[in-house]
PDB file of C-alpha atoms in Angstrom:
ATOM      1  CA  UNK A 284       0.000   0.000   0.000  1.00  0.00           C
ATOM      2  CA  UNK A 285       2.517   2.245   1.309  1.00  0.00           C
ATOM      3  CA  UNK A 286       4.808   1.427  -2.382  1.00  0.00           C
ATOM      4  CA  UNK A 287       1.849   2.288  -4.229  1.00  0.00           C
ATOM      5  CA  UNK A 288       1.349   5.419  -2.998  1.00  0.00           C
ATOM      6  CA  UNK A 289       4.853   6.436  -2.808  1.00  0.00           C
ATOM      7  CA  UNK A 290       4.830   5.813  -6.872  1.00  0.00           C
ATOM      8  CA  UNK A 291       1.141   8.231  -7.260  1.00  0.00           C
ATOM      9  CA  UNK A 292       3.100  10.625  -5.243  1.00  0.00           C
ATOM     10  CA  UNK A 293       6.524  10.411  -7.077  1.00  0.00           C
ATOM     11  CA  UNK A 294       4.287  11.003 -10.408  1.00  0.00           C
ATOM     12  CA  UNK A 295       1.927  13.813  -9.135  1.00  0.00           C
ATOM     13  CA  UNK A 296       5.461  15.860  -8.267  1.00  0.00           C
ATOM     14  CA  UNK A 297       7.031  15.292 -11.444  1.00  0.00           C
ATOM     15  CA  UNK A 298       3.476  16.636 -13.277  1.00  0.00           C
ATOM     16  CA  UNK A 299       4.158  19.287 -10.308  1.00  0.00           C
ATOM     17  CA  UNK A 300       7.407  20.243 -11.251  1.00  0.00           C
ATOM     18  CA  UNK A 301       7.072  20.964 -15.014  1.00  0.00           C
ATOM     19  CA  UNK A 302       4.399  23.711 -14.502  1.00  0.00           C
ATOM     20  CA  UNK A 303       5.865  25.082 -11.779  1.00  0.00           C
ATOM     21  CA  UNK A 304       9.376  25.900 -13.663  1.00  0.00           C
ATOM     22  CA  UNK A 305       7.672  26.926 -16.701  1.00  0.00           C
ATOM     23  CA  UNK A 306       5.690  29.609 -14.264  1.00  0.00           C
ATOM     24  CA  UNK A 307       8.270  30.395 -12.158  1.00  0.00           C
ATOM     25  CA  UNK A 308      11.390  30.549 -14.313  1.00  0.00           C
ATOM     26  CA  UNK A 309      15.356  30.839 -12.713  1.00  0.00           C
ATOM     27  CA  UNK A 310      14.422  33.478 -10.242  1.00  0.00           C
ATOM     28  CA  UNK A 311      10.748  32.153  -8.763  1.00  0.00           C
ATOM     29  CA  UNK A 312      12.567  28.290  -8.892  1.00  0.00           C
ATOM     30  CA  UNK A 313      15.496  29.663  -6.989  1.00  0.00           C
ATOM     31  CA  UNK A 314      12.757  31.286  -3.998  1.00  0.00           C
ATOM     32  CA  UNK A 315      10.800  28.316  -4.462  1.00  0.00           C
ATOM     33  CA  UNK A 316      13.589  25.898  -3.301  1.00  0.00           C
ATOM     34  CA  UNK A 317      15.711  27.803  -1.123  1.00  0.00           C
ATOM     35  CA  UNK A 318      12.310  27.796   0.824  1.00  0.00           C
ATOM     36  CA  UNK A 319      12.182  24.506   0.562  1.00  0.00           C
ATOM     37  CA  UNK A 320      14.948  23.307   1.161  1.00  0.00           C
ATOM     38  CA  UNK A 321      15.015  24.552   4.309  1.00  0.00           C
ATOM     39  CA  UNK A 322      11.823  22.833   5.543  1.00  0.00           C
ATOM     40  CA  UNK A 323      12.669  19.762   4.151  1.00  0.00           C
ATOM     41  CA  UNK A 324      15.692  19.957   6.783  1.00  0.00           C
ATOM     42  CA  UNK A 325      13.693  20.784   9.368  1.00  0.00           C
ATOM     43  CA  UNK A 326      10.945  18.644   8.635  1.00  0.00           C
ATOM     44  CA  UNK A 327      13.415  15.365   8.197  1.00  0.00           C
ATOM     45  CA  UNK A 328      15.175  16.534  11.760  1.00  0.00           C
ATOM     46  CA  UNK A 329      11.931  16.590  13.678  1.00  0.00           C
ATOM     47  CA  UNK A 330       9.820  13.830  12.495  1.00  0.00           C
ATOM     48  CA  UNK A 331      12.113  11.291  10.240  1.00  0.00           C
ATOM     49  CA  UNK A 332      12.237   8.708  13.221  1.00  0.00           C
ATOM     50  CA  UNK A 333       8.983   9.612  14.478  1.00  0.00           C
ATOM     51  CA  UNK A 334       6.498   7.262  12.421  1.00  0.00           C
ATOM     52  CA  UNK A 335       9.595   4.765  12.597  1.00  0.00           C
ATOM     53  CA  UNK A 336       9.879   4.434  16.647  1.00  0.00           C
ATOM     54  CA  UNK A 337       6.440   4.913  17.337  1.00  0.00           C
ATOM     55  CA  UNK A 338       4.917   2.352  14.970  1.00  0.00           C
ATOM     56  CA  UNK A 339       7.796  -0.261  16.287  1.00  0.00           C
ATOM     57  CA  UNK A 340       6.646   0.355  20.102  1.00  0.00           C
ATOM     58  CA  UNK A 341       2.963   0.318  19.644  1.00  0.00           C
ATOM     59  CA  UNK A 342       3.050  -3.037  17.748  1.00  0.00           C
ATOM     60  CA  UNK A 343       5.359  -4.404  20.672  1.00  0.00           C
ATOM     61  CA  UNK A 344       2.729  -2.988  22.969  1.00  0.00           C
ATOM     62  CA  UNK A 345      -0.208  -4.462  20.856  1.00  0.00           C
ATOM     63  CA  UNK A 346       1.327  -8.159  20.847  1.00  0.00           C
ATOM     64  CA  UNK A 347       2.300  -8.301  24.379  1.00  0.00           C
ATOM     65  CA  UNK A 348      -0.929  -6.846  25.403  1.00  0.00           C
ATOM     66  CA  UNK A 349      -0.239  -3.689  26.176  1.00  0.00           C
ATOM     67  CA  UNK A 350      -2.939  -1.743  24.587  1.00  0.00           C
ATOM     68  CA  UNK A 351      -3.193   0.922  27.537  1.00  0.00           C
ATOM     69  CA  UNK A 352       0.702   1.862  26.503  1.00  0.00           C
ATOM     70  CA  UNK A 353       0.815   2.022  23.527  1.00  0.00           C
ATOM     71  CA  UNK A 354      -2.397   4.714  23.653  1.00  0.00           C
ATOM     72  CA  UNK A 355      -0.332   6.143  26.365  1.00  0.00           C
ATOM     73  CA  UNK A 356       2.991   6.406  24.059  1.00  0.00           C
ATOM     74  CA  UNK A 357       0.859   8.123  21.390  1.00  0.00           C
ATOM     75  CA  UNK A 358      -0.663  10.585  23.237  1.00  0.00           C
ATOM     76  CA  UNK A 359       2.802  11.320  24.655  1.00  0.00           C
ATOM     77  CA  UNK A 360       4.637  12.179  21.087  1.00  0.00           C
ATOM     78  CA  UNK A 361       1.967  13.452  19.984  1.00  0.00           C
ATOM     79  CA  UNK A 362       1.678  15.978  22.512  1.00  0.00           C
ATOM     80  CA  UNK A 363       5.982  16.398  22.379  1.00  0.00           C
ATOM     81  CA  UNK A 364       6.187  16.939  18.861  1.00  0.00           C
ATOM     82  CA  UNK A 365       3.529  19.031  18.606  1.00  0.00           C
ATOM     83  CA  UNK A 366       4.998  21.523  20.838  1.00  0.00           C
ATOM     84  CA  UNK A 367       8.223  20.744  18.958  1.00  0.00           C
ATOM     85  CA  UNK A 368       5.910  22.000  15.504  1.00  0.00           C
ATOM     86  CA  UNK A 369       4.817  24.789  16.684  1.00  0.00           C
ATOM     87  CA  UNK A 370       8.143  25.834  17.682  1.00  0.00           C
ATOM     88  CA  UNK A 371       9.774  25.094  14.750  1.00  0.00           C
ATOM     89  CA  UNK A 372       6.819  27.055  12.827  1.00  0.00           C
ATOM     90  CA  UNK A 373       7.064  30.092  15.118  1.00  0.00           C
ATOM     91  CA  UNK A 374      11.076  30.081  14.861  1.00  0.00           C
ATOM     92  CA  UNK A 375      10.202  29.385  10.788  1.00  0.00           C
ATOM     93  CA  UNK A 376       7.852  32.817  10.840  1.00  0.00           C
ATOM     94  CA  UNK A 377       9.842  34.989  13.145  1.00  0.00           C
ATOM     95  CA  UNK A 378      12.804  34.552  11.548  1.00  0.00           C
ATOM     96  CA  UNK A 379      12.480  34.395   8.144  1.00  0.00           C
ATOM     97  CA  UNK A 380      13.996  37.739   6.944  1.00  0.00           C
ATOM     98  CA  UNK A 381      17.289  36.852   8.790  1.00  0.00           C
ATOM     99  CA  UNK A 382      17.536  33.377   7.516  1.00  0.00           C
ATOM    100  CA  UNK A 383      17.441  34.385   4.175  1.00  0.00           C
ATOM    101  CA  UNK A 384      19.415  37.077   4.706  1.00  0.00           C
ATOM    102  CA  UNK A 385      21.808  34.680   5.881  1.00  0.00           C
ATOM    103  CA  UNK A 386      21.603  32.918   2.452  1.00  0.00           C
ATOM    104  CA  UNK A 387      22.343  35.790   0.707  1.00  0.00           C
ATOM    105  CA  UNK A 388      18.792  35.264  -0.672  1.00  0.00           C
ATOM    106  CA  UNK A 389      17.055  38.403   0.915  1.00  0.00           C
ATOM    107  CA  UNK A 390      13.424  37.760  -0.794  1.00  0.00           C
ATOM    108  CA  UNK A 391      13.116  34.508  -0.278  1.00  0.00           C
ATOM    109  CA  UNK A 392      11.767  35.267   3.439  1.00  0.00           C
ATOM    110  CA  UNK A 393       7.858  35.070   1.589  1.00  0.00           C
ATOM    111  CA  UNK A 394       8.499  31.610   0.577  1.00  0.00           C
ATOM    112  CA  UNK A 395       9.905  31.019   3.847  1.00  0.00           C
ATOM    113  CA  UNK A 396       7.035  32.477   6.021  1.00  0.00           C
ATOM    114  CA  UNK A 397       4.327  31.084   3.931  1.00  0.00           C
ATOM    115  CA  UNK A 398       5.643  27.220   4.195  1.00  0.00           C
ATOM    116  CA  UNK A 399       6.464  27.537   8.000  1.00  0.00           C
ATOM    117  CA  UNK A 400       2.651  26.086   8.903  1.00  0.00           C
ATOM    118  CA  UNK A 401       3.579  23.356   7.337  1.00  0.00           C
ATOM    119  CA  UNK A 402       6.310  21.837   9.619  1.00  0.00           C
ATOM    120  CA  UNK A 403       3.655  21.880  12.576  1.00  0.00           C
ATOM    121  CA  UNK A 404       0.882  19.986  10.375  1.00  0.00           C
ATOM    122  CA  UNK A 405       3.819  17.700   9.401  1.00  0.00           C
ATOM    123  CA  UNK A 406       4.787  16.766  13.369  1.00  0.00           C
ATOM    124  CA  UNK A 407       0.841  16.472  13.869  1.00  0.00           C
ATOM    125  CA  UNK A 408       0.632  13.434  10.912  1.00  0.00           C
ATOM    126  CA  UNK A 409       3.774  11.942  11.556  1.00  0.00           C
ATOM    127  CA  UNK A 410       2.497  11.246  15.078  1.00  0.00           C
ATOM    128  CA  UNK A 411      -1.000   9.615  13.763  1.00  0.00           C
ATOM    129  CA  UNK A 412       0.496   7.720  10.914  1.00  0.00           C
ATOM    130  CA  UNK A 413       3.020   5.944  13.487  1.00  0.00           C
ATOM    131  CA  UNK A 414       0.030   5.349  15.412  1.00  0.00           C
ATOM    132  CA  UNK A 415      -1.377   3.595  12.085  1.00  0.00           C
ATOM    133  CA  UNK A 416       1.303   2.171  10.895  1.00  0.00           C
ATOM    134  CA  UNK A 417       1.423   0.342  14.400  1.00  0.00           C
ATOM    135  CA  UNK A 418      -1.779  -1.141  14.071  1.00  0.00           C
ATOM    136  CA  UNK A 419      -0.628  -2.566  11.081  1.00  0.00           C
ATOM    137  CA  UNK A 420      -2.911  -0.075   9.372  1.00  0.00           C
ATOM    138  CA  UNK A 421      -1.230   1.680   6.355  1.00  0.00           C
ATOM    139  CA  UNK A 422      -4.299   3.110   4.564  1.00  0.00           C
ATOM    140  CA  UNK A 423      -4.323   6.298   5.940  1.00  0.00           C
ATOM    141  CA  UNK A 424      -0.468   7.089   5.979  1.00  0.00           C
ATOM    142  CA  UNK A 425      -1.335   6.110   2.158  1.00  0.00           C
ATOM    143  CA  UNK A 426      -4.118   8.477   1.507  1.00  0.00           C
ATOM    144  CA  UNK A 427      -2.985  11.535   3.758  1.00  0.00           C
ATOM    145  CA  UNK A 428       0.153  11.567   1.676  1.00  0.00           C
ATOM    146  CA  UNK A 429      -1.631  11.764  -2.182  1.00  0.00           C
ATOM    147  CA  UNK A 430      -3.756  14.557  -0.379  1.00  0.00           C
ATOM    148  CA  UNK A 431      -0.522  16.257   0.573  1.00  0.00           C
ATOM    149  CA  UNK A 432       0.418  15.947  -3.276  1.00  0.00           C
ATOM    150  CA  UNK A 433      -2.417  16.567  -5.231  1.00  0.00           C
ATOM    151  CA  UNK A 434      -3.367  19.615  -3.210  1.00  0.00           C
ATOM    152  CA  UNK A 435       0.437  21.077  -3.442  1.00  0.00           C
ATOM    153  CA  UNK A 436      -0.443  20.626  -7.271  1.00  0.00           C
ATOM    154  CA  UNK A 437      -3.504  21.706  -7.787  1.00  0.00           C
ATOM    155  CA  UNK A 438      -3.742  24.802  -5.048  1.00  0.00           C
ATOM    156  CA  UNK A 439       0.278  25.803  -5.680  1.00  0.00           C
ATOM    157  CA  UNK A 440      -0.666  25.947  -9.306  1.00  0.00           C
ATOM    158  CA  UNK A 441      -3.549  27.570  -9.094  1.00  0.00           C
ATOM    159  CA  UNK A 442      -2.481  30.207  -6.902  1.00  0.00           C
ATOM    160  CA  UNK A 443       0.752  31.009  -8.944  1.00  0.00           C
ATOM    161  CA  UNK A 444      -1.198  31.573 -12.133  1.00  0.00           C
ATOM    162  CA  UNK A 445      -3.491  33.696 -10.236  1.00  0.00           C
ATOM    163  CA  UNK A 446      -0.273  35.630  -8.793  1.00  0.00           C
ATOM    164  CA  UNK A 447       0.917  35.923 -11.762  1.00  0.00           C
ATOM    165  CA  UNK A 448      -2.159  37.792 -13.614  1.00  0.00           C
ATOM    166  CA  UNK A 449      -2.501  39.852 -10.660  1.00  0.00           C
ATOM    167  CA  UNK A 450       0.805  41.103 -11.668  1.00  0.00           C
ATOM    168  CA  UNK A 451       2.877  40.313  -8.289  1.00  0.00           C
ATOM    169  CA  UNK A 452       6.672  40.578  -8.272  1.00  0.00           C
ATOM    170  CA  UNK A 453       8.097  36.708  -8.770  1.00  0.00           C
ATOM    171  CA  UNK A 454       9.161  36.674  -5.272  1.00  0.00           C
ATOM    172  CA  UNK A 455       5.428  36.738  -4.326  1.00  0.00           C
ATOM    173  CA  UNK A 456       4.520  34.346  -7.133  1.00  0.00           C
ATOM    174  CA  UNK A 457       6.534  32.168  -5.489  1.00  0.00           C
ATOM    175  CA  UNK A 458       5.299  31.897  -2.209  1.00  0.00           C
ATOM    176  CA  UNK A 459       1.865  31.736  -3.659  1.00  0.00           C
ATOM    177  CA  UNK A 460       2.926  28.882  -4.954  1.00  0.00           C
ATOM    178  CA  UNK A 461       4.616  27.264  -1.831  1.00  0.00           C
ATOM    179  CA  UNK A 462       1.238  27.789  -0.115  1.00  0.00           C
ATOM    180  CA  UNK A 463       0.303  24.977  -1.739  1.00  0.00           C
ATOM    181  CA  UNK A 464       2.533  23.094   0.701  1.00  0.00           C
ATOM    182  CA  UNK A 465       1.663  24.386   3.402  1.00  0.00           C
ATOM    183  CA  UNK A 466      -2.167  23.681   2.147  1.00  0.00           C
ATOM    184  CA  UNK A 467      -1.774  20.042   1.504  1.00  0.00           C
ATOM    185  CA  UNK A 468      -0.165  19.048   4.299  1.00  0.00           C
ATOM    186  CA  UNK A 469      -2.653  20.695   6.289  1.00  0.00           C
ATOM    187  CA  UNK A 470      -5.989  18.938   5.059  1.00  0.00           C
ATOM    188  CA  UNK A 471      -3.467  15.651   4.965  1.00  0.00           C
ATOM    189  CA  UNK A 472      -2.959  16.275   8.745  1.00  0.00           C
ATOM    190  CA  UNK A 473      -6.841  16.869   8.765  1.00  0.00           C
ATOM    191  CA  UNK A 474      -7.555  13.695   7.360  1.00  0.00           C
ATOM    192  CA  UNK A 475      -5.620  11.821   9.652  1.00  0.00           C
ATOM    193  CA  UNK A 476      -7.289  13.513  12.656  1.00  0.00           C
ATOM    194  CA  UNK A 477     -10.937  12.712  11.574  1.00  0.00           C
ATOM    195  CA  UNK A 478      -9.672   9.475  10.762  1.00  0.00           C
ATOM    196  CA  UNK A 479      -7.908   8.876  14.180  1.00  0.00           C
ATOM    197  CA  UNK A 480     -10.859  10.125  15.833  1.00  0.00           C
ATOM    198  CA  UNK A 481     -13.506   8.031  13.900  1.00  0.00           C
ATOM    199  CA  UNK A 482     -11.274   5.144  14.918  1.00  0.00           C
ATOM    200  CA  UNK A 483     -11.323   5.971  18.458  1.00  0.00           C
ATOM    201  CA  UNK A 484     -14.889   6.307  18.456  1.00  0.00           C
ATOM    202  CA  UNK A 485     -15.488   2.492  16.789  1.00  0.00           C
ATOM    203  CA  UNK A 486     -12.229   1.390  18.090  1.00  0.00           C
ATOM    204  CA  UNK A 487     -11.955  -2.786  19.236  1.00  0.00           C
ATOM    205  CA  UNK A 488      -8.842  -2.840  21.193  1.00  0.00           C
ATOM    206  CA  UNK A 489      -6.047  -5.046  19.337  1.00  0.00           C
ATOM    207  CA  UNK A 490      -6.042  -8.052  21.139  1.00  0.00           C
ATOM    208  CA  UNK A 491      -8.138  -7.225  24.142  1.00  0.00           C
ATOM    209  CA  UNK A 492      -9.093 -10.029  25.378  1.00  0.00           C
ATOM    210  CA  UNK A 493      -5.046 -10.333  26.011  1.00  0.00           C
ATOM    211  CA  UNK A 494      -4.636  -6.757  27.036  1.00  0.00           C
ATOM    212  CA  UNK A 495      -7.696  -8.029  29.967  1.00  0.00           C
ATOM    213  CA  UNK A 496      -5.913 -10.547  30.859  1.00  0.00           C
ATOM    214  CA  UNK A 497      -3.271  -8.851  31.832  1.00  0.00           C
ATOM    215  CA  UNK A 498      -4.949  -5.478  33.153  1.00  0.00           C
ATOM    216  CA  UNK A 499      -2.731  -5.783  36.315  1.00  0.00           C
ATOM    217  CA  UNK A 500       0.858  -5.273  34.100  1.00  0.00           C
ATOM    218  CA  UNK A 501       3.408  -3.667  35.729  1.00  0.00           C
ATOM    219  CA  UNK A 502       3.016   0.144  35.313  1.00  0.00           C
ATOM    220  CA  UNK A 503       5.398   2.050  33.263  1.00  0.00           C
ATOM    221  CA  UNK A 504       6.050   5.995  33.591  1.00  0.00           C
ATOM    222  CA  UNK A 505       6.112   8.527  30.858  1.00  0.00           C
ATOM    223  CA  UNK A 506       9.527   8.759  31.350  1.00  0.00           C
ATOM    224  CA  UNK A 507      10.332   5.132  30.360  1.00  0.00           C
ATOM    225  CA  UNK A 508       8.516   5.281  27.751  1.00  0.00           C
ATOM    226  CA  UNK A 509       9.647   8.265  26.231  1.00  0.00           C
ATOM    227  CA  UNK A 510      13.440   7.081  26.916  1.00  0.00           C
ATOM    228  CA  UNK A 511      12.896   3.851  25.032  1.00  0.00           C
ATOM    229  CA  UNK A 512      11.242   6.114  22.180  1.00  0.00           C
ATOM    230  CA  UNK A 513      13.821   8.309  22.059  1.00  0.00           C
ATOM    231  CA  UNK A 514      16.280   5.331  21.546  1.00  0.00           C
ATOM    232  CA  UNK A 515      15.004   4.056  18.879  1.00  0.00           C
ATOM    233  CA  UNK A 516      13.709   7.532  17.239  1.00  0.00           C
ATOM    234  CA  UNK A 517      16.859   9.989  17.348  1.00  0.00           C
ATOM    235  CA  UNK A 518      19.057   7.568  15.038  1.00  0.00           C
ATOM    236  CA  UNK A 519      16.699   7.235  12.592  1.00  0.00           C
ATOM    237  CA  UNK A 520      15.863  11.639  12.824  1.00  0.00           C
ATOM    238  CA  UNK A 521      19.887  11.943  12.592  1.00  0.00           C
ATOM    239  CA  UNK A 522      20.651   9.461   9.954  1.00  0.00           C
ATOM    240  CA  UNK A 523      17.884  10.809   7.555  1.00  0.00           C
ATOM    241  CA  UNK A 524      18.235  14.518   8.273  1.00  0.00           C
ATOM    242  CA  UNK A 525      21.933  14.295   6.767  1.00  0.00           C
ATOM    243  CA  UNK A 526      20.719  13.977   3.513  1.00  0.00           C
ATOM    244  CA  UNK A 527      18.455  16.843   3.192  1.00  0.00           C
ATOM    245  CA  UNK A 528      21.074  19.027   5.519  1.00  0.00           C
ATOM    246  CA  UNK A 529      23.857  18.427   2.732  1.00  0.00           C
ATOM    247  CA  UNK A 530      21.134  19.434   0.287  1.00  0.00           C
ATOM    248  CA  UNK A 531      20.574  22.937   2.424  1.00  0.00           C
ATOM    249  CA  UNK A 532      23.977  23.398   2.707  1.00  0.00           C
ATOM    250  CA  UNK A 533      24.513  22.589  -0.740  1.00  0.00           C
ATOM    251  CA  UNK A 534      21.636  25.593  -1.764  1.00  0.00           C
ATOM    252  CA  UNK A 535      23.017  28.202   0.848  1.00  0.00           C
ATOM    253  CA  UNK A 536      26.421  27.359  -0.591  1.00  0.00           C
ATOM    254  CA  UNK A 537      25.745  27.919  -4.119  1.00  0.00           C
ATOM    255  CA  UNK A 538      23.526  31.099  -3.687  1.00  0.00           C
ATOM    256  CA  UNK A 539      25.877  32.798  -1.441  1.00  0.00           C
ATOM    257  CA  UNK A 540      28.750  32.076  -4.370  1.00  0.00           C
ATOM    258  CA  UNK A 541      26.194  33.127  -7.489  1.00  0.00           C
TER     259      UNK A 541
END
């Protein structure tokens, strides 16, 4: 499930990109990405090992009976990267002008500002889909993510061209166009919500009659838990992040010297 909708994705962005460059040229492309790029980072640093370590646990939960933890493990990162969202968003907005000043790319701050909403929706569905993905449910994981692309199409798109015959400066075509981002991720991160929510509502404990079995387990503190997350979690963030950070450093790099 997950392969197939990795491949609609991969094909939606490629129909993306060919619009997008012939709309946005050198100069919009350049805002487009440094913006980008930079989220990406941030993005892959926050939540990379978050779907990972949190799926892993709440299975182990689920099989040993341990439905009551592995509710308690999600609420937990939710709640933790959540916060760590919104602070990344706020530090995203705040301090746009001075990040791409640092760049040397003084007007891609727009692009910048108008993607930072999407790093918080991002944590938010990163949380739920590990929560899915644990369950051994991969449906919605599979359908938030081709809502996340067809509405960065379709609304970045749309938005551009209507940028464009308002007669905007390309910096501002631009980051109409990134708002698709921020868009899609955010009615992905709705789905998943409503979804989570409808699932709680009908929900049949996995393996209850297990988990009441053993309703007298041994209790375990948020702080446990969140140290074994943690362990498993911040290799994964690390080792993925270092691909997108080269990719940053690679843009910053090459602006600053053009």
């Amino acid at each position: 499930i997950l392969t197939v909708a990795n491949v609609i994705v991969k094909l939606i962005g490629l129909l993306y990109t060919i619009p997008l460059t012939n709309m946005l040229g050198d100069e919009g492309m350049g805002y487009f990405n440094t913006a980008y790029q930079i989220y990406t980072w941030l993005y892959m640093l926050s939540t990379a090992g978050l779907p990972v370590a949190l799926s892993l646990m709440i299975s182990e939960f689920n099989a040993s009976g341990r439905s009551r933890d592995s509710r308690r493990i999600f609420r937990l990162t939710l709640i933790i990267f959540s916060a760590i969202g919104l602070l990344g968003t706020a530090a995203m907005a705040v301090f746009s002008k001075n990040i791409a000043r640092f760049i040397s790319a003084d007007l891609s701050y727009l692009c910048i500002t108008v993607i930072s909403p999407a790093l918080f929706c991002v944590c938010v569905s990163s949380a739920v889909r590990g929560y899915f993905q644990g369950h051994r449910n991969m449906l919605p994981t599979a359908v938030s993510e081709i809502i996340e692309a067809v509405c960065k199409m379709g609304v970045g798109i749309t938005l551009g061209l209507y940028a464009i015959t308002k007669g905007y400066p390309l910096y501002q075509v631009a980051a109409y166009a990134i708002l698709g981002v921020s868009v899609g991720v955010a009615l992905g991160a709705i789905f998943l919500a409503i979804t989570a929510a409808l699932s709680a509502k009908n929900r049949q404990p996995y393996l209850a009659e297990l988990s009441e079995l053993r309703s007298e387990q041994e209790y375990v503190s948020n702080r446990k838990l969140l140290k074994g997350f943690l362990k498993i979690a911040i290799p994964v963030m690390l080792s993925s992040s270092l691909l997108s950070m080269s990719s940053m450093l690679d843009t910053m790099i090459i602006i600053r010297r053009l």
